[in-house]
mmCIF file of N, CA, C and O in Angstrom:
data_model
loop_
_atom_site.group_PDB
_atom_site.id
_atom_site.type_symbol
_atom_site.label_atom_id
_atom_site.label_comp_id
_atom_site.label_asym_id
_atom_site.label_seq_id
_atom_site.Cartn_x
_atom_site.Cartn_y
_atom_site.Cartn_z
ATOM 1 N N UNK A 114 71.540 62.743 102.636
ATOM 2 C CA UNK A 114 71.860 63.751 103.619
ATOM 3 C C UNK A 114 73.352 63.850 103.869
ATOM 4 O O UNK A 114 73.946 64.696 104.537
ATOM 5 N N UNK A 115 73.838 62.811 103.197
ATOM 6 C CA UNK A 115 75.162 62.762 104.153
ATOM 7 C C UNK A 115 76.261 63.674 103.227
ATOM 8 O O UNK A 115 77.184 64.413 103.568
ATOM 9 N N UNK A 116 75.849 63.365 102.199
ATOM 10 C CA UNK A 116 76.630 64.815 101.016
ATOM 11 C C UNK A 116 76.207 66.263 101.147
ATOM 12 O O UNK A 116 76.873 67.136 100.592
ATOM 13 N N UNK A 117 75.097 66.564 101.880
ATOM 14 C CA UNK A 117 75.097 68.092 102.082
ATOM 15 C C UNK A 117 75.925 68.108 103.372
ATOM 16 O O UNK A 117 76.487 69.172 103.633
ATOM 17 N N UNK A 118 76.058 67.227 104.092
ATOM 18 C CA UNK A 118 76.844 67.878 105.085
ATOM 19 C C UNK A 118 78.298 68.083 104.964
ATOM 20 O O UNK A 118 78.930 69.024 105.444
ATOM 21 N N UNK A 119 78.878 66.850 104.091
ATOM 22 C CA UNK A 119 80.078 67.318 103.473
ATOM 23 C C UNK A 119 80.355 68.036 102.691
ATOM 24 O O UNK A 119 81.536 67.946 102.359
ATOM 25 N N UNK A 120 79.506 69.141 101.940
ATOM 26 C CA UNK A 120 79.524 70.505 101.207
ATOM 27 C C UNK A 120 79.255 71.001 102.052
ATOM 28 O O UNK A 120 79.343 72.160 101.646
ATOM 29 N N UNK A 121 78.805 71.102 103.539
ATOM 30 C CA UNK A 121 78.878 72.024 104.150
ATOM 31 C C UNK A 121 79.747 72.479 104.675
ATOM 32 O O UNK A 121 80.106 73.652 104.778
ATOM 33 N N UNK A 122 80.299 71.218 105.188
ATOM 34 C CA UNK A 122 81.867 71.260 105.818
ATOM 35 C C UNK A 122 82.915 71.718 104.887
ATOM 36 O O UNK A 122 83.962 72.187 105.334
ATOM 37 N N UNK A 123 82.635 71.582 103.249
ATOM 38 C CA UNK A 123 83.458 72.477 103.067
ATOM 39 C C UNK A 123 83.496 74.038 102.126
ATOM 40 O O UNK A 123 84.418 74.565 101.504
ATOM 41 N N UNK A 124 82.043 74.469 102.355
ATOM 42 C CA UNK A 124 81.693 75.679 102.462
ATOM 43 C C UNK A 124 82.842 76.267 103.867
ATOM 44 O O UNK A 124 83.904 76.883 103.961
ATOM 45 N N UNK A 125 81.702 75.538 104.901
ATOM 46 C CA UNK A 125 82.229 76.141 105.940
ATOM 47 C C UNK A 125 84.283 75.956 105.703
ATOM 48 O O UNK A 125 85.044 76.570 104.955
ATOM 49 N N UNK A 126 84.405 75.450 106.170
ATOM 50 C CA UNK A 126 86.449 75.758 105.906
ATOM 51 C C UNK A 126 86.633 76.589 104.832
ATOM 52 O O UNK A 126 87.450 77.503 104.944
ATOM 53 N N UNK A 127 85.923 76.418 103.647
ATOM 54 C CA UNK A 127 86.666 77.594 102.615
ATOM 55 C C UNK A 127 86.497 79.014 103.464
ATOM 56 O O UNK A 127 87.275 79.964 103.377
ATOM 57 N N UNK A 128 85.558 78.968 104.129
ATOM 58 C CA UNK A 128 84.933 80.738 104.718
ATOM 59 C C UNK A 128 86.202 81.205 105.737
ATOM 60 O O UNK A 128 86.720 82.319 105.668
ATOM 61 N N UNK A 129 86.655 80.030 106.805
ATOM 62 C CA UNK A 129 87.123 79.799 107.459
ATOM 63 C C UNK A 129 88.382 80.637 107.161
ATOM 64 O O UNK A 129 88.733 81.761 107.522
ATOM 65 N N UNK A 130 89.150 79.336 106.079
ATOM 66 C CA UNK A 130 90.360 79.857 105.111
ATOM 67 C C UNK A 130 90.607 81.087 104.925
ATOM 68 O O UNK A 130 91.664 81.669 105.166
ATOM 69 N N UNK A 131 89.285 81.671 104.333
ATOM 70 C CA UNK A 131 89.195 83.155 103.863
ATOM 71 C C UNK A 131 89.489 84.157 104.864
ATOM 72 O O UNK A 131 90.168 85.152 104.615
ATOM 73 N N UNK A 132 88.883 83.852 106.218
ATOM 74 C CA UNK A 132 88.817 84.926 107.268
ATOM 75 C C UNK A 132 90.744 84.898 107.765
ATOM 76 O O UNK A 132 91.568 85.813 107.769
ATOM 77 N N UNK A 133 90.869 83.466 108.118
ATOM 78 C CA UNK A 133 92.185 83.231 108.818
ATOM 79 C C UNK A 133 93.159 84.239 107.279
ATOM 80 O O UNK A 133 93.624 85.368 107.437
ATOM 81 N N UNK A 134 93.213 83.706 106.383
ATOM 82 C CA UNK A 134 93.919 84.890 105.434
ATOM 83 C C UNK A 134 93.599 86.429 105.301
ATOM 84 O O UNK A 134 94.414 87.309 105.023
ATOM 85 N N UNK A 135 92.293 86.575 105.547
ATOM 86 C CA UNK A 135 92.441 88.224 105.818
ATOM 87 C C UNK A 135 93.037 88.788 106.961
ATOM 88 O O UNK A 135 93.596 89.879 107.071
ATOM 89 N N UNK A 136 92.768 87.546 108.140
ATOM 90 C CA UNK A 136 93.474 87.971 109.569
ATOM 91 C C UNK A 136 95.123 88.250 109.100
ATOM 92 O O UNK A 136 95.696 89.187 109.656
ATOM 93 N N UNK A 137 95.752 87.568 108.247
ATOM 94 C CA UNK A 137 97.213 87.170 108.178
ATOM 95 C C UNK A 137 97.554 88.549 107.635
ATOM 96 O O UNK A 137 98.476 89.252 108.048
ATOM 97 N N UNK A 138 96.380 88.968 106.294
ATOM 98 C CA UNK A 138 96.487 90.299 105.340
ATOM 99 C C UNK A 138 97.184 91.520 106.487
ATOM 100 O O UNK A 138 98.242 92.149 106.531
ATOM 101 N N UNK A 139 95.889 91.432 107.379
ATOM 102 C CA UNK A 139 95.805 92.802 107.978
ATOM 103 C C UNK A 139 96.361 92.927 108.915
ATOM 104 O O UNK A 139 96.358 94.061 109.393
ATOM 105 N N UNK A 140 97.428 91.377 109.948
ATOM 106 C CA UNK A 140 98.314 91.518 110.607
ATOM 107 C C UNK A 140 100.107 91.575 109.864
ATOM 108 O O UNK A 140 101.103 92.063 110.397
ATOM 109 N N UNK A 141 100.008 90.935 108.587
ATOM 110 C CA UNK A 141 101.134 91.054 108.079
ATOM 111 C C UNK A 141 101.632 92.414 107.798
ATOM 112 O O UNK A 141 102.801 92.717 108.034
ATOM 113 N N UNK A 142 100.690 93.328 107.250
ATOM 114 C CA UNK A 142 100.535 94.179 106.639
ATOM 115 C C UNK A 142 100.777 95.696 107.914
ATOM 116 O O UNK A 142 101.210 96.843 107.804
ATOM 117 N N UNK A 143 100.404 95.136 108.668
ATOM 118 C CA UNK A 143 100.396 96.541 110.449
ATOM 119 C C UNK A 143 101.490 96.020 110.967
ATOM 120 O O UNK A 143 102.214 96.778 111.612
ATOM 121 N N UNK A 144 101.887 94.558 110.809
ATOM 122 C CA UNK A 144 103.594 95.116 111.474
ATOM 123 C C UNK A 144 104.790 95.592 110.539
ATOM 124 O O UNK A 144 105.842 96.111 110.910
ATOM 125 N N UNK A 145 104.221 95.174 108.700
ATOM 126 C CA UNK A 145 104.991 96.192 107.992
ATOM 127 C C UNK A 145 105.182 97.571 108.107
ATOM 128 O O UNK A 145 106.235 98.207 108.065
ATOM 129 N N UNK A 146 104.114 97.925 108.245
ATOM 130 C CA UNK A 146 103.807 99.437 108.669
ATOM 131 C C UNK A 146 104.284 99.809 109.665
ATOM 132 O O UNK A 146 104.832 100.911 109.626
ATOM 133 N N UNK A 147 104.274 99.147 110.792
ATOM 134 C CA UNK A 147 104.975 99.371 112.028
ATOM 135 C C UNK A 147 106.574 99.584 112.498
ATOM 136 O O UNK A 147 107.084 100.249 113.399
ATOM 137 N N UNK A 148 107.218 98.547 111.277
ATOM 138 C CA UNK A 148 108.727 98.074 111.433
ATOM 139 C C UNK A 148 109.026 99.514 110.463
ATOM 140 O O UNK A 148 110.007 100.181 110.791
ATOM 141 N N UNK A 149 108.149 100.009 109.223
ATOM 142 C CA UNK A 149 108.747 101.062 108.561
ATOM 143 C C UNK A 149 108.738 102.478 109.241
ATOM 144 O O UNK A 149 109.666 103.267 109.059
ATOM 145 N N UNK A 150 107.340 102.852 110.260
ATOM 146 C CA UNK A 150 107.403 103.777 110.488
ATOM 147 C C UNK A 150 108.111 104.075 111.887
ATOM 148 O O UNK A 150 108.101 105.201 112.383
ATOM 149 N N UNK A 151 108.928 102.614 112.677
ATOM 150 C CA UNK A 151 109.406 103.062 113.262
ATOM 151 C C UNK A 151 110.804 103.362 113.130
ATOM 152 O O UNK A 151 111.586 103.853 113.944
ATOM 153 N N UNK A 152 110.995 102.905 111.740
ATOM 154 C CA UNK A 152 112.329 103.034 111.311
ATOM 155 C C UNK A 152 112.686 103.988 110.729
ATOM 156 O O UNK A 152 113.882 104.269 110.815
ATOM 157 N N UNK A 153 111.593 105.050 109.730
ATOM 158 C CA UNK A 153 111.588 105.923 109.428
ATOM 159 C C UNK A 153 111.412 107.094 110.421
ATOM 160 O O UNK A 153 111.861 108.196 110.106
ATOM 161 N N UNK A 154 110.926 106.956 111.333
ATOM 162 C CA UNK A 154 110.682 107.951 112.581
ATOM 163 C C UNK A 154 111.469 108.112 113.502
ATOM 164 O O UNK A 154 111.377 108.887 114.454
ATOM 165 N N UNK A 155 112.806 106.894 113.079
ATOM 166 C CA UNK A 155 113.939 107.280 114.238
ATOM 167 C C UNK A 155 114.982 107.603 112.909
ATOM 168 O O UNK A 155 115.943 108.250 113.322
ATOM 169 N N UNK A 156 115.019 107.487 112.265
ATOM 170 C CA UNK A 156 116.273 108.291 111.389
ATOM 171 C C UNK A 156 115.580 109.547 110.786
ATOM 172 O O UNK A 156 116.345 110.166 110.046
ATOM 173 N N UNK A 157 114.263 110.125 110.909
ATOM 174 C CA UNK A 157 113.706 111.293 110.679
ATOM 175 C C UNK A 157 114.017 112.375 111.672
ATOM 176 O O UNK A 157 114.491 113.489 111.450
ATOM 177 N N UNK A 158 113.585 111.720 113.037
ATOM 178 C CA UNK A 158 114.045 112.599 114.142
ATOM 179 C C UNK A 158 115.765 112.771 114.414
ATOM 180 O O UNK A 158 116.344 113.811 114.730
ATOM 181 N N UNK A 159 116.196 111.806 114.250
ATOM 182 C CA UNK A 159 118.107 112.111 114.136
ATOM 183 C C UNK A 159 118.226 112.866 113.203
ATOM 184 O O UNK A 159 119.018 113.734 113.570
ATOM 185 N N UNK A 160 117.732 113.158 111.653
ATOM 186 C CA UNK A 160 118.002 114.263 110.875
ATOM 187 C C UNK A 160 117.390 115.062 110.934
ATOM 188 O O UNK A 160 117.759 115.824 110.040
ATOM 189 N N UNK A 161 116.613 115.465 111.430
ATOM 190 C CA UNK A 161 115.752 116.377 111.386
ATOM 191 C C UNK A 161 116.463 117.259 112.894
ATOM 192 O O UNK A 161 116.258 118.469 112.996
ATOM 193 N N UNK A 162 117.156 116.626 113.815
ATOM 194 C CA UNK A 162 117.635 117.443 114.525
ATOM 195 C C UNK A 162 118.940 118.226 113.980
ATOM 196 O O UNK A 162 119.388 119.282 114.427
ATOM 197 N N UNK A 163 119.223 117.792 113.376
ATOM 198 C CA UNK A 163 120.336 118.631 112.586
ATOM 199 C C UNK A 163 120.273 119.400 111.421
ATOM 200 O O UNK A 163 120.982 120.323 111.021
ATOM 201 N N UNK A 164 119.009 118.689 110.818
ATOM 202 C CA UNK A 164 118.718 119.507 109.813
ATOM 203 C C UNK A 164 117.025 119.649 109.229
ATOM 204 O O UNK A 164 116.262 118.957 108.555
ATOM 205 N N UNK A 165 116.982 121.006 109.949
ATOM 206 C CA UNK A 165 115.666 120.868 110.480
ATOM 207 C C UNK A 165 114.782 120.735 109.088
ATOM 208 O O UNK A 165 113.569 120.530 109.119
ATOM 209 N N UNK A 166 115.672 120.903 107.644
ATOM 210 C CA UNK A 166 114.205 121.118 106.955
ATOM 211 C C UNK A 166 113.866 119.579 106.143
ATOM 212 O O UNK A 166 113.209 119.549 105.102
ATOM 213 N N UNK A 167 114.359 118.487 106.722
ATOM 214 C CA UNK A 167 114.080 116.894 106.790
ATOM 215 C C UNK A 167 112.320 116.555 107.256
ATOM 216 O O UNK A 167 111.712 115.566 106.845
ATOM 217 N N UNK A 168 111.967 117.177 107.804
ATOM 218 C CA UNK A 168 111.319 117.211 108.614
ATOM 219 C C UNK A 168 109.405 117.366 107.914
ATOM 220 O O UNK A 168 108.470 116.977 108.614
ATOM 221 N N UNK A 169 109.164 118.009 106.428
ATOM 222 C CA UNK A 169 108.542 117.496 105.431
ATOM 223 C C UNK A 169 108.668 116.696 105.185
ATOM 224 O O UNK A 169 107.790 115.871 105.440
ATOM 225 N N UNK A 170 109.967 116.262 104.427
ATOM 226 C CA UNK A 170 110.394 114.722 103.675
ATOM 227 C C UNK A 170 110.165 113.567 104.777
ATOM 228 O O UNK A 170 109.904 112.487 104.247
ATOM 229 N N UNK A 171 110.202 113.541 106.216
ATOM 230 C CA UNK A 171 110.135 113.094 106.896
ATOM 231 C C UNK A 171 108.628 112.579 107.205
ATOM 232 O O UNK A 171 108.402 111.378 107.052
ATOM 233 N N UNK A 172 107.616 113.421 107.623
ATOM 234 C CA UNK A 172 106.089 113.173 107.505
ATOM 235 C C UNK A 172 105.774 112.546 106.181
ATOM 236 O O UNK A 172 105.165 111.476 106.201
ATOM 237 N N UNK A 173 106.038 112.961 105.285
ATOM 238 C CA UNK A 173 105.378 112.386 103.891
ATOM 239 C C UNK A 173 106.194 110.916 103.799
ATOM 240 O O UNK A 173 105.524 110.284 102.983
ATOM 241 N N UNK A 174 107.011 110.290 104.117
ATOM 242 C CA UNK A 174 107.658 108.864 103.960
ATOM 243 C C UNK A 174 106.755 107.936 105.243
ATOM 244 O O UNK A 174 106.315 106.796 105.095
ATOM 245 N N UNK A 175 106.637 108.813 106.528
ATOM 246 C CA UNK A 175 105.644 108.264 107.151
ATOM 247 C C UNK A 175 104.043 107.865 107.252
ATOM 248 O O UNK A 175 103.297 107.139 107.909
ATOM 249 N N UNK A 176 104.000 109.027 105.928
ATOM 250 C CA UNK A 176 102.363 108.813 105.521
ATOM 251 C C UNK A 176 102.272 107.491 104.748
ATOM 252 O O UNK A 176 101.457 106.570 104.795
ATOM 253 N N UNK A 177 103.445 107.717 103.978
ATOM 254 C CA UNK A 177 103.191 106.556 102.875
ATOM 255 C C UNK A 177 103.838 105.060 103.444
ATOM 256 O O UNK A 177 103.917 104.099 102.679
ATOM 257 N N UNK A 178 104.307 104.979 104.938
ATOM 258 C CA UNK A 178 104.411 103.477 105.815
ATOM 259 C C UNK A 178 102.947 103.416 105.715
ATOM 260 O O UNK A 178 102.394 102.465 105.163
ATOM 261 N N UNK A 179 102.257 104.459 106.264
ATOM 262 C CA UNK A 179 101.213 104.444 107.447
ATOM 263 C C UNK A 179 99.605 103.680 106.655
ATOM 264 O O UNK A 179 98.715 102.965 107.116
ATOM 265 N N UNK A 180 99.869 104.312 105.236
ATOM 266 C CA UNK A 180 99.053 103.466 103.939
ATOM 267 C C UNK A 180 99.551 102.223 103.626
ATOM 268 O O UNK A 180 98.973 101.675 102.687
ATOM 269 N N UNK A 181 100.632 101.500 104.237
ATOM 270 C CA UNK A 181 101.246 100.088 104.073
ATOM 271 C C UNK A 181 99.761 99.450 105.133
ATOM 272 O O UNK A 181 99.344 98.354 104.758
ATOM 273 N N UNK A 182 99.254 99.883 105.972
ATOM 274 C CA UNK A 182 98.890 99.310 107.152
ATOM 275 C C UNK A 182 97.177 99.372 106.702
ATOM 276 O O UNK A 182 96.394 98.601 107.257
ATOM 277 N N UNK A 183 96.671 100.403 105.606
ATOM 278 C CA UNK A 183 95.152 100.914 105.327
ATOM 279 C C UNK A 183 95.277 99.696 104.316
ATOM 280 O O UNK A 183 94.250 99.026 104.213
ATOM 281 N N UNK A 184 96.151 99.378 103.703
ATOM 282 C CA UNK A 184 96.120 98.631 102.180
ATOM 283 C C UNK A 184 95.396 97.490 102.801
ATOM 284 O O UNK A 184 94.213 97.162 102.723
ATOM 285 N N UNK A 185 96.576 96.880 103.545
ATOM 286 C CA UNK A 185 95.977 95.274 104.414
ATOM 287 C C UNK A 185 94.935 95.258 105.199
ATOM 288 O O UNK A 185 94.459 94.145 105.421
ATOM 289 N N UNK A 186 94.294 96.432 105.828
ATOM 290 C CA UNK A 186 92.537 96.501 106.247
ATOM 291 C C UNK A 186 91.809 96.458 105.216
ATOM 292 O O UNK A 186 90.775 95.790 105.246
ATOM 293 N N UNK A 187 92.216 97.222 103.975
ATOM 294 C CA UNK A 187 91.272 96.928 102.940
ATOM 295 C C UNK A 187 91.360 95.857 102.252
ATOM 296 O O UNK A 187 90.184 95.546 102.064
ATOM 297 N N UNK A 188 92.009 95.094 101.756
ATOM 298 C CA UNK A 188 92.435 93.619 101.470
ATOM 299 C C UNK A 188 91.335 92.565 102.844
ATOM 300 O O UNK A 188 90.390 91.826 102.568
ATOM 301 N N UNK A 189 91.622 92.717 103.565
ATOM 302 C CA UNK A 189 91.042 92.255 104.393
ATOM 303 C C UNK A 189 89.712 92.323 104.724
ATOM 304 O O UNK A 189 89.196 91.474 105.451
ATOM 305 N N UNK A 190 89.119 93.231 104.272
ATOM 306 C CA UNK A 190 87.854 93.450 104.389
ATOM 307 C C UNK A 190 87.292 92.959 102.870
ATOM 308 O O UNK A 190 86.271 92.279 102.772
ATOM 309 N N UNK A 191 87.799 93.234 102.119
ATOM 310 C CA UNK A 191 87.475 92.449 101.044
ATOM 311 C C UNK A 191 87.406 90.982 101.104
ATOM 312 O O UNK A 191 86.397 90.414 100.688
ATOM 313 N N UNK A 192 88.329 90.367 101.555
ATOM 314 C CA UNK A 192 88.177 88.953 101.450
ATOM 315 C C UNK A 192 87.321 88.308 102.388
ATOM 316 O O UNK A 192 86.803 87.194 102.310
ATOM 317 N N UNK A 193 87.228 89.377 103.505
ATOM 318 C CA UNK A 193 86.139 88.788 104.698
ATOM 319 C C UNK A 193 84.488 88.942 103.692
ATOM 320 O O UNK A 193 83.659 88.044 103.838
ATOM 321 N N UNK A 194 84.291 89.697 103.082
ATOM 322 C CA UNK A 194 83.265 90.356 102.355
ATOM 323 C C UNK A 194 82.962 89.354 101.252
ATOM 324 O O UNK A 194 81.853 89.344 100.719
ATOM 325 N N UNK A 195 84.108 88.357 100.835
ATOM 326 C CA UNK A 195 83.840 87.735 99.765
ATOM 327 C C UNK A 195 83.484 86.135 100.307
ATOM 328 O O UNK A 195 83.029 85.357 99.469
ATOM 329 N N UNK A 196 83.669 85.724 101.521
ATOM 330 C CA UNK A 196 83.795 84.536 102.213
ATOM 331 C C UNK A 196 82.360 84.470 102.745
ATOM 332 O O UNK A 196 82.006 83.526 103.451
#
């Protein structure tokens, strides 16, 4: 008995492992997203006040922060899915 419980224990921690790293995925990953789109959203709005036609180029650089942040939910859900 005493060896299934130590494969259990380390079933259980590998699962563990897995979740705490998807947590890391999908928080590393939303304050990337966060630090880009707020960085892109304050030098978008400073050019874009002067020159208003920034202001496409501007949304589309923010779409593609904003998929920095979908990548690491999906990463994350994967590895929760595989644990």
């Amino acid at each position: 008995m005493h060896n299934y419980y130590k494969f259990r224990l380390r079933v259980l921690s590998n699962s563990a492992f897995m979740h705490f790293g998807a947590g890391l995925a999908v928080g590393f990953s939303g304050l990337a997203a966060g630090f880009a789109i707020g960085i892109v959203g304050d030098a978008g709005v400073r050019g874009t006040a002067q020159q208003p036609r920034l202001f496409v180029g501007m949304i589309l650089i923010l779409i593609f922060a904003e998929v920095l942040g979908l990548y690491g939910l999906i990463i994350a859900l994967i590895m929760s899915a595989k644990s």
